[in-house]
Amino acid sequence: MVFSSTIFLYYFLPLFLISYWLTPTKYKNGTALIWSLLFYMWGAPQFVFVLLASVAADFFLAKKINVSAQPQRKWYFLISILFNVGLLFYFKYANFFVDNANVLLEKIGMTAVHWTKLALPIGISFFTFQKISYVVDVYQNKHQPLKKISDFALYIMLFPQLIAGPIVRYGEIKEQLEDRSNNDDLDHKLNGLFRFTIGLSKKMLIANQMAELADSIFALPLETLTTGQSWLGALAYSFQIYFDFSGYSDMAIGLGLMMGFRFPENFNAPYISQSITEFWRRWHITLSNWMRDYLYIPLGGNRVGTFRLYSNLCIVFLISGFWHGAAWTFIAWGAFHGFFLVLDRLFLLQILKKIGKPLSVLFTFIITLVGWVIFRADTMPQAVDYIFRMFEATNINWGISVEKGIYPWFIEYRFKFILMAAALFSFFPIFGFMEKWMNTFLQTNKDTQIVIIKAIITLVLLAICMTEVISTGVNPFIYYRF
Amino acid sequence: MKLKFEKNQVIKGVCLTLLVLLLMIPMLKEHSPILNRELNASALKGYFEPIERPAFSLKNWWSGAFQNSREEILKRDLGIRSFAFRVNNQLHHAILKEIRTNYIEGKDGYLFGKDYIEDYMGFRYVGDNNMRYQTIQIKYISDKLKELFDVELIVAIAPSKAYVLKEKLPQKYDLNQKVDGNYEIYLAELERLDIKVLDFNKYLTAQVKETGEKEHILMPKLGIHWSEYAATLAADSITNYIGQLKEKDVVRVNQDEIVKTTKSRNQDEDISESMNLLYPLASQKYSYLENFARDTIGKYKPNIVLIGDSFGWTLWSKEIPHKLWGEESLFLYYYYNLWIPNEHDVQKTNKEMLVTYAKKADAIVLLYTPMTMESWGSGFIERFYTMLKKEEGFDE
């Protein structure tokens, strides 16, 4: 079920909120779990048993890990990791490996392997990482396992974050799963609804519009693509993915708040980063943190020699790219970012520091744009050709119309308007005071005036989004396919 | 202090309740007759793909087919759909200057059909050979009809807004790129072959240039067709021309009763209506001829077979065939649907009936605008040419 669909917004959500708020504290987890199950069963019924079976397996394996001594403890741990990684590989990467193997086999004159394509269980990348974090934390004795399987199932299947994050690590939510009565008040509910609406607006009013622009440019034949068009397409996609994914995260965090959960933040104005290193502290923060804690540090982290350190960075980013999708473009995108992270450590950070904030933000943003082209492209040759167009500078007209008779510089007003709005919202936190003011506004409800202003903003945006949802088709979030 | 805290809590509670209620409006509206009335907006104009109500079955649910169609059904049946649609279109038009149809806004708020502009620019050109061949066929049909049955064939060119109001075309079009299109080439061929032509496109362009539409609107700002006023006068010209050819004293349009109003009739605001806005765009002051077919006693009503595109509807809706033309007249919309003044229902083109009418007619009028000239005659030319050529008459 997509958050921006009619069924979710006008049936599932209000009915869920009313039933959840009316449920006595003791039974709130049960209510949330039932609705989460309904949510998944509506969207991906064929995978619900895979999800339930894997939840049950991890719950019991973690219990075994907790009560067993070495070496059994280690064996249970390895079984659980292999089970989770194996499921992810089977469902997400088997098609990719078989396809590539077949290309190789055909090249050497052998018969291709017959393979029926597998469908991807929605949200598998996210819930697999959450389950791994649970098992690892229990194995490392950081946290005790949950007593009730229903609480564990709720941790994994909680519908706001089940499909596309944020990736909530077990330690971050353990206590809230057992007791969140401190967060059960009007402030959390109002702030949650406000945050949810902001996310919905990001998706419906900016991301979807930018998607239209980006799609029309990426669909142009590469031979006729001008330099201006290629930059415009990259820019549109960079805003699309940011407002789409951060919009989803806002909605998830907002839904969590309405239920009394405090999920970790996933974005912090990533386009004002002054280096790629900083970008990864601001973009998909929960994935970066997960990668750091469960991959980079176990690989040795910073406490290794220079060569190992750079190799580790590259490995982490290659895996991070591959996590996004089973395609060479995602691997290349990960490698591209890993490369700049290594450059940062070698000399780039020094240079960026010297050139000052505006130029370093611009430089980092351009690197990010190029990265998004690789991410967005259907194939590697398309990505390479597209990037060549960006730097060719032979024809800088940016008009996107392929109709004859139209001025080559013409862009529709609506695209200009949304592009400017997207740029404004993406870059205004560059002024520190704005960021501070926004955070205060988002979290405070002490002043009645602020409450009323927020309620009015929520009301207006919800009403506008309502008309948009009803008038347009369903546009799933980009990260739904990861 | 405590009182202030409590007041704050009450406000928060009220705000939250109102916001959740807002989310529930579509659901409540579906089950409450009170809300039903308050949010009603006029029905949406245009064609919407029918959606079948999904039947629940385990198989449908498992495959996701039930869920997908349920979402579509919910959108369609949502009590506030037309209201939400209109508000959304209004917002897109007001803030983003976007029209969510195949239309486009030109200068000073003039609305155009994109295909009409493409045609004006010469980008829908059907090719010299095709046009030459068709005009030769028309010439042959014209000569044969005259020779065998004393029936006139007249080519009437309805105006294209892109030609008549080219200075109002959207800024994004580079008019220097305009090349000769179907209209220019056809017209040259028709004149070369001495085929009878009534060029309302040329006439209205000159009229608008001369008068600036100060007195009467000829091509409405918010419509795609000619105004009802212009169409009525064009019908008078057609009737009069046939009268001259047949040397008959025909019924003429009385122009002394004109109603001036901002309330549009007929197709005068067809584009803006299809935009499905909450608040319609500001209308112009239109002229409507009332009681225009008064002096009919002793006058001849020519029988006319009108074959044409949607511009013919303006004549039909104004009841021109019913009031100015003879009882044996008919309107063939794109040579496919057949309308007869005394009958209510549409009929599919019937060859026998058509031949009977054509033989009895005073004239056959081909009424097409430059944009639809790419499918000129919609099959009539080829069919009549073959019939006349094969048997040197209609009797196959």
PDB file of N, CA, C and O in Angstrom, chain A residues 284-336:
ATOM      1  N   HIS A 284      20.287   9.739   3.642  1.00  0.00           N
ATOM      2  CA  HIS A 284      19.945   8.381   4.089  1.00  0.00           C
ATOM      3  C   HIS A 284      20.789   8.010   5.307  1.00  0.00           C
ATOM      4  O   HIS A 284      21.510   7.006   5.299  1.00  0.00           O
ATOM      5  N   ILE A 285      20.641   8.833   6.325  1.00  0.00           N
ATOM      6  CA  ILE A 285      21.497   8.728   7.511  1.00  0.00           C
ATOM      7  C   ILE A 285      21.416   7.343   8.149  1.00  0.00           C
ATOM      8  O   ILE A 285      22.428   6.785   8.586  1.00  0.00           O
ATOM      9  N   THR A 286      20.217   6.769   8.174  1.00  0.00           N
ATOM     10  CA  THR A 286      20.075   5.474   8.863  1.00  0.00           C
ATOM     11  C   THR A 286      20.810   4.356   8.118  1.00  0.00           C
ATOM     12  O   THR A 286      21.324   3.432   8.736  1.00  0.00           O
ATOM     13  N   LEU A 287      20.900   4.466   6.793  1.00  0.00           N
ATOM     14  CA  LEU A 287      21.661   3.458   6.038  1.00  0.00           C
ATOM     15  C   LEU A 287      23.158   3.658   6.302  1.00  0.00           C
ATOM     16  O   LEU A 287      23.888   2.686   6.551  1.00  0.00           O
ATOM     17  N   SER A 288      23.597   4.929   6.270  1.00  0.00           N
ATOM     18  CA  SER A 288      25.020   5.217   6.527  1.00  0.00           C
ATOM     19  C   SER A 288      25.414   4.703   7.900  1.00  0.00           C
ATOM     20  O   SER A 288      26.475   4.072   8.069  1.00  0.00           O
ATOM     21  N   ASN A 289      24.546   4.971   8.882  1.00  0.00           N
ATOM     22  CA  ASN A 289      24.864   4.525  10.253  1.00  0.00           C
ATOM     23  C   ASN A 289      24.902   3.002  10.350  1.00  0.00           C
ATOM     24  O   ASN A 289      25.755   2.425  11.017  1.00  0.00           O
ATOM     25  N   TRP A 290      23.965   2.358   9.681  1.00  0.00           N
ATOM     26  CA  TRP A 290      23.926   0.901   9.699  1.00  0.00           C
ATOM     27  C   TRP A 290      25.200   0.342   9.071  1.00  0.00           C
ATOM     28  O   TRP A 290      25.832  -0.567   9.616  1.00  0.00           O
ATOM     29  N   MET A 291      25.543   0.914   7.901  1.00  0.00           N
ATOM     30  CA  MET A 291      26.749   0.454   7.195  1.00  0.00           C
ATOM     31  C   MET A 291      27.992   0.662   8.064  1.00  0.00           C
ATOM     32  O   MET A 291      28.882  -0.181   8.091  1.00  0.00           O
ATOM     33  N   ARG A 292      28.023   1.810   8.739  1.00  0.00           N
ATOM     34  CA  ARG A 292      29.176   2.098   9.598  1.00  0.00           C
ATOM     35  C   ARG A 292      29.271   1.073  10.728  1.00  0.00           C
ATOM     36  O   ARG A 292      30.311   0.466  10.952  1.00  0.00           O
ATOM     37  N   ASP A 293      28.133   0.858  11.414  1.00  0.00           N
ATOM     38  CA  ASP A 293      28.165   0.022  12.616  1.00  0.00           C
ATOM     39  C   ASP A 293      28.239  -1.472  12.331  1.00  0.00           C
ATOM     40  O   ASP A 293      28.802  -2.223  13.117  1.00  0.00           O
ATOM     41  N   TYR A 294      27.608  -1.905  11.239  1.00  0.00           N
ATOM     42  CA  TYR A 294      27.523  -3.347  11.015  1.00  0.00           C
ATOM     43  C   TYR A 294      28.411  -3.840   9.870  1.00  0.00           C
ATOM     44  O   TYR A 294      28.440  -5.016   9.586  1.00  0.00           O
ATOM     45  N   LEU A 295      29.136  -2.917   9.212  1.00  0.00           N
ATOM     46  CA  LEU A 295      30.012  -3.360   8.134  1.00  0.00           C
ATOM     47  C   LEU A 295      31.395  -2.692   8.216  1.00  0.00           C
ATOM     48  O   LEU A 295      32.411  -3.377   8.292  1.00  0.00           O
ATOM     49  N   TYR A 296      31.386  -1.357   8.244  1.00  0.00           N
ATOM     50  CA  TYR A 296      32.655  -0.630   8.214  1.00  0.00           C
ATOM     51  C   TYR A 296      33.495  -0.899   9.478  1.00  0.00           C
ATOM     52  O   TYR A 296      34.674  -1.262   9.383  1.00  0.00           O
ATOM     53  N   ILE A 297      32.862  -0.784  10.629  1.00  0.00           N
ATOM     54  CA  ILE A 297      33.606  -1.011  11.882  1.00  0.00           C
ATOM     55  C   ILE A 297      34.046  -2.479  12.001  1.00  0.00           C
ATOM     56  O   ILE A 297      35.219  -2.752  12.284  1.00  0.00           O
ATOM     57  N   PRO A 298      33.149  -3.461  11.746  1.00  0.00           N
ATOM     58  CA  PRO A 298      33.643  -4.855  11.777  1.00  0.00           C
ATOM     59  C   PRO A 298      34.788  -5.121  10.799  1.00  0.00           C
ATOM     60  O   PRO A 298      35.618  -5.989  11.032  1.00  0.00           O
ATOM     61  N   LEU A 299      34.849  -4.362   9.700  1.00  0.00           N
ATOM     62  CA  LEU A 299      35.952  -4.540   8.748  1.00  0.00           C
ATOM     63  C   LEU A 299      37.258  -3.925   9.260  1.00  0.00           C
ATOM     64  O   LEU A 299      38.315  -4.093   8.672  1.00  0.00           O
ATOM     65  N   GLY A 300      37.172  -3.198  10.339  1.00  0.00           N
ATOM     66  CA  GLY A 300      38.379  -2.587  10.912  1.00  0.00           C
ATOM     67  C   GLY A 300      38.237  -1.094  11.104  1.00  0.00           C
ATOM     68  O   GLY A 300      39.018  -0.469  11.835  1.00  0.00           O
ATOM     69  N   GLY A 301      37.279  -0.504  10.448  1.00  0.00           N
ATOM     70  CA  GLY A 301      37.014   0.928  10.614  1.00  0.00           C
ATOM     71  C   GLY A 301      38.210   1.784  10.261  1.00  0.00           C
ATOM     72  O   GLY A 301      38.914   1.516   9.282  1.00  0.00           O
ATOM     73  N   ASN A 302      38.466   2.788  11.111  1.00  0.00           N
ATOM     74  CA  ASN A 302      39.589   3.701  10.862  1.00  0.00           C
ATOM     75  C   ASN A 302      40.894   3.165  11.432  1.00  0.00           C
ATOM     76  O   ASN A 302      41.964   3.708  11.153  1.00  0.00           O
ATOM     77  N   ARG A 303      40.770   2.098  12.255  1.00  0.00           N
ATOM     78  CA  ARG A 303      41.968   1.640  12.977  1.00  0.00           C
ATOM     79  C   ARG A 303      42.771   0.621  12.167  1.00  0.00           C
ATOM     80  O   ARG A 303      43.139  -0.430  12.671  1.00  0.00           O
ATOM     81  N   VAL A 304      42.952   0.913  10.913  1.00  0.00           N
ATOM     82  CA  VAL A 304      43.738   0.009  10.055  1.00  0.00           C
ATOM     83  C   VAL A 304      44.702   0.864   9.229  1.00  0.00           C
ATOM     84  O   VAL A 304      44.624   2.093   9.259  1.00  0.00           O
ATOM     85  N   GLY A 305      45.539   0.203   8.481  1.00  0.00           N
ATOM     86  CA  GLY A 305      46.490   0.931   7.631  1.00  0.00           C
ATOM     87  C   GLY A 305      45.771   1.705   6.544  1.00  0.00           C
ATOM     88  O   GLY A 305      44.587   1.460   6.271  1.00  0.00           O
ATOM     89  N   THR A 306      46.496   2.626   5.883  1.00  0.00           N
ATOM     90  CA  THR A 306      45.875   3.497   4.885  1.00  0.00           C
ATOM     91  C   THR A 306      45.232   2.688   3.763  1.00  0.00           C
ATOM     92  O   THR A 306      44.096   2.947   3.384  1.00  0.00           O
ATOM     93  N   PHE A 307      45.956   1.710   3.231  1.00  0.00           N
ATOM     94  CA  PHE A 307      45.425   0.944   2.108  1.00  0.00           C
ATOM     95  C   PHE A 307      44.153   0.207   2.499  1.00  0.00           C
ATOM     96  O   PHE A 307      43.160   0.221   1.783  1.00  0.00           O
ATOM     97  N   ARG A 308      44.176  -0.433   3.686  1.00  0.00           N
ATOM     98  CA  ARG A 308      43.004  -1.162   4.182  1.00  0.00           C
ATOM     99  C   ARG A 308      41.819  -0.221   4.361  1.00  0.00           C
ATOM    100  O   ARG A 308      40.685  -0.532   4.027  1.00  0.00           O
ATOM    101  N   LEU A 309      42.149   0.968   4.875  1.00  0.00           N
ATOM    102  CA  LEU A 309      41.099   1.960   5.132  1.00  0.00           C
ATOM    103  C   LEU A 309      40.375   2.327   3.830  1.00  0.00           C
ATOM    104  O   LEU A 309      39.145   2.319   3.760  1.00  0.00           O
ATOM    105  N   TYR A 310      41.186   2.586   2.803  1.00  0.00           N
ATOM    106  CA  TYR A 310      40.577   2.955   1.514  1.00  0.00           C
ATOM    107  C   TYR A 310      39.814   1.772   0.906  1.00  0.00           C
ATOM    108  O   TYR A 310      38.740   1.949   0.337  1.00  0.00           O
ATOM    109  N   SER A 311      40.389   0.576   1.049  1.00  0.00           N
ATOM    110  CA  SER A 311      39.682  -0.614   0.538  1.00  0.00           C
ATOM    111  C   SER A 311      38.359  -0.788   1.265  1.00  0.00           C
ATOM    112  O   SER A 311      37.333  -1.074   0.651  1.00  0.00           O
ATOM    113  N   ASN A 312      38.399  -0.596   2.603  1.00  0.00           N
ATOM    114  CA  ASN A 312      37.157  -0.751   3.378  1.00  0.00           C
ATOM    115  C   ASN A 312      36.085   0.239   2.916  1.00  0.00           C
ATOM    116  O   ASN A 312      34.921  -0.116   2.796  1.00  0.00           O
ATOM    117  N   LEU A 313      36.528   1.470   2.691  1.00  0.00           N
ATOM    118  CA  LEU A 313      35.576   2.491   2.230  1.00  0.00           C
ATOM    119  C   LEU A 313      34.947   2.059   0.905  1.00  0.00           C
ATOM    120  O   LEU A 313      33.741   2.181   0.705  1.00  0.00           O
ATOM    121  N   CYS A 314      35.819   1.588   0.009  1.00  0.00           N
ATOM    122  CA  CYS A 314      35.311   1.162  -1.305  1.00  0.00           C
ATOM    123  C   CYS A 314      34.356  -0.013  -1.164  1.00  0.00           C
ATOM    124  O   CYS A 314      33.297  -0.040  -1.801  1.00  0.00           O
ATOM    125  N   ILE A 315      34.721  -0.987  -0.303  1.00  0.00           N
ATOM    126  CA  ILE A 315      33.845  -2.157  -0.108  1.00  0.00           C
ATOM    127  C   ILE A 315      32.477  -1.710   0.418  1.00  0.00           C
ATOM    128  O   ILE A 315      31.428  -2.099  -0.094  1.00  0.00           O
ATOM    129  N   VAL A 316      32.506  -0.849   1.424  1.00  0.00           N
ATOM    130  CA  VAL A 316      31.253  -0.390   2.035  1.00  0.00           C
ATOM    131  C   VAL A 316      30.375   0.295   0.990  1.00  0.00           C
ATOM    132  O   VAL A 316      29.165   0.050   0.907  1.00  0.00           O
ATOM    133  N   PHE A 317      30.983   1.126   0.171  1.00  0.00           N
ATOM    134  CA  PHE A 317      30.168   1.866  -0.814  1.00  0.00           C
ATOM    135  C   PHE A 317      29.739   1.004  -2.001  1.00  0.00           C
ATOM    136  O   PHE A 317      28.670   1.225  -2.557  1.00  0.00           O
ATOM    137  N   LEU A 318      30.564   0.031  -2.338  1.00  0.00           N
ATOM    138  CA  LEU A 318      30.124  -0.913  -3.379  1.00  0.00           C
ATOM    139  C   LEU A 318      28.907  -1.689  -2.891  1.00  0.00           C
ATOM    140  O   LEU A 318      27.922  -1.841  -3.616  1.00  0.00           O
ATOM    141  N   ILE A 319      28.979  -2.143  -1.633  1.00  0.00           N
ATOM    142  CA  ILE A 319      27.850  -2.893  -1.069  1.00  0.00           C
ATOM    143  C   ILE A 319      26.629  -1.986  -0.923  1.00  0.00           C
ATOM    144  O   ILE A 319      25.496  -2.379  -1.216  1.00  0.00           O
ATOM    145  N   SER A 320      26.907  -0.758  -0.506  1.00  0.00           N
ATOM    146  CA  SER A 320      25.799   0.192  -0.354  1.00  0.00           C
ATOM    147  C   SER A 320      25.103   0.421  -1.694  1.00  0.00           C
ATOM    148  O   SER A 320      23.863   0.461  -1.769  1.00  0.00           O
ATOM    149  N   GLY A 321      25.898   0.554  -2.750  1.00  0.00           N
ATOM    150  CA  GLY A 321      25.314   0.729  -4.092  1.00  0.00           C
ATOM    151  C   GLY A 321      24.514  -0.489  -4.502  1.00  0.00           C
ATOM    152  O   GLY A 321      23.387  -0.377  -4.965  1.00  0.00           O
ATOM    153  N   PHE A 322      25.097  -1.657  -4.248  1.00  0.00           N
ATOM    154  CA  PHE A 322      24.447  -2.916  -4.630  1.00  0.00           C
ATOM    155  C   PHE A 322      23.176  -3.145  -3.814  1.00  0.00           C
ATOM    156  O   PHE A 322      22.215  -3.742  -4.291  1.00  0.00           O
ATOM    157  N   TRP A 323      23.177  -2.657  -2.585  1.00  0.00           N
ATOM    158  CA  TRP A 323      21.991  -2.778  -1.728  1.00  0.00           C
ATOM    159  C   TRP A 323      20.786  -2.072  -2.388  1.00  0.00           C
ATOM    160  O   TRP A 323      19.647  -2.521  -2.269  1.00  0.00           O
ATOM    161  N   HIS A 324      21.078  -0.960  -3.092  1.00  0.00           N
ATOM    162  CA  HIS A 324      19.981  -0.204  -3.701  1.00  0.00           C
ATOM    163  C   HIS A 324      19.296  -0.975  -4.829  1.00  0.00           C
ATOM    164  O   HIS A 324      18.106  -0.791  -5.066  1.00  0.00           O
ATOM    165  N   GLY A 325      20.030  -1.771  -5.523  1.00  0.00           N
ATOM    166  CA  GLY A 325      19.405  -2.507  -6.603  1.00  0.00           C
ATOM    167  C   GLY A 325      20.372  -3.423  -7.300  1.00  0.00           C
ATOM    168  O   GLY A 325      21.584  -3.204  -7.277  1.00  0.00           O
ATOM    169  N   ALA A 326      19.809  -4.482  -7.902  1.00  0.00           N
ATOM    170  CA  ALA A 326      20.647  -5.455  -8.580  1.00  0.00           C
ATOM    171  C   ALA A 326      20.891  -5.009 -10.014  1.00  0.00           C
ATOM    172  O   ALA A 326      20.234  -5.471 -10.938  1.00  0.00           O
ATOM    173  N   ALA A 327      21.782  -4.043 -10.180  1.00  0.00           N
ATOM    174  CA  ALA A 327      22.132  -3.565 -11.528  1.00  0.00           C
ATOM    175  C   ALA A 327      23.517  -2.950 -11.468  1.00  0.00           C
ATOM    176  O   ALA A 327      23.948  -2.454 -10.418  1.00  0.00           O
ATOM    177  N   TRP A 328      24.196  -2.986 -12.589  1.00  0.00           N
ATOM    178  CA  TRP A 328      25.559  -2.441 -12.627  1.00  0.00           C
ATOM    179  C   TRP A 328      25.573  -0.943 -12.343  1.00  0.00           C
ATOM    180  O   TRP A 328      26.541  -0.404 -11.826  1.00  0.00           O
ATOM    181  N   THR A 329      24.489  -0.265 -12.713  1.00  0.00           N
ATOM    182  CA  THR A 329      24.448   1.180 -12.481  1.00  0.00           C
ATOM    183  C   THR A 329      24.527   1.506 -10.985  1.00  0.00           C
ATOM    184  O   THR A 329      25.193   2.457 -10.590  1.00  0.00           O
ATOM    185  N   PHE A 330      23.866   0.687 -10.172  1.00  0.00           N
ATOM    186  CA  PHE A 330      23.898   0.945  -8.724  1.00  0.00           C
ATOM    187  C   PHE A 330      25.285   0.646  -8.153  1.00  0.00           C
ATOM    188  O   PHE A 330      25.769   1.356  -7.268  1.00  0.00           O
ATOM    189  N   ILE A 331      25.906  -0.398  -8.679  1.00  0.00           N
ATOM    190  CA  ILE A 331      27.261  -0.734  -8.212  1.00  0.00           C
ATOM    191  C   ILE A 331      28.203   0.415  -8.594  1.00  0.00           C
ATOM    192  O   ILE A 331      29.017   0.876  -7.790  1.00  0.00           O
ATOM    193  N   ALA A 332      28.061   0.897  -9.827  1.00  0.00           N
ATOM    194  CA  ALA A 332      28.910   2.001 -10.287  1.00  0.00           C
ATOM    195  C   ALA A 332      28.663   3.262  -9.468  1.00  0.00           C
ATOM    196  O   ALA A 332      29.599   4.000  -9.141  1.00  0.00           O
ATOM    197  N   TRP A 333      27.409   3.475  -9.118  1.00  0.00           N
ATOM    198  CA  TRP A 333      27.075   4.649  -8.303  1.00  0.00           C
ATOM    199  C   TRP A 333      27.748   4.552  -6.931  1.00  0.00           C
ATOM    200  O   TRP A 333      28.307   5.527  -6.432  1.00  0.00           O
ATOM    201  N   GLY A 334      27.711   3.359  -6.350  1.00  0.00           N
ATOM    202  CA  GLY A 334      28.377   3.144  -5.069  1.00  0.00           C
ATOM    203  C   GLY A 334      29.875   3.364  -5.205  1.00  0.00           C
ATOM    204  O   GLY A 334      30.499   4.051  -4.378  1.00  0.00           O
ATOM    205  N   ALA A 335      30.456   2.819  -6.271  1.00  0.00           N
ATOM    206  CA  ALA A 335      31.905   2.962  -6.492  1.00  0.00           C
ATOM    207  C   ALA A 335      32.281   4.428  -6.689  1.00  0.00           C
ATOM    208  O   ALA A 335      33.306   4.900  -6.176  1.00  0.00           O
ATOM    209  N   PHE A 336      31.415   5.150  -7.416  1.00  0.00           N
ATOM    210  CA  PHE A 336      31.639   6.568  -7.686  1.00  0.00           C
ATOM    211  C   PHE A 336      31.717   7.348  -6.363  1.00  0.00           C
ATOM    212  O   PHE A 336      32.633   8.150  -6.142  1.00  0.00           O
TER     213      PHE A 336
END
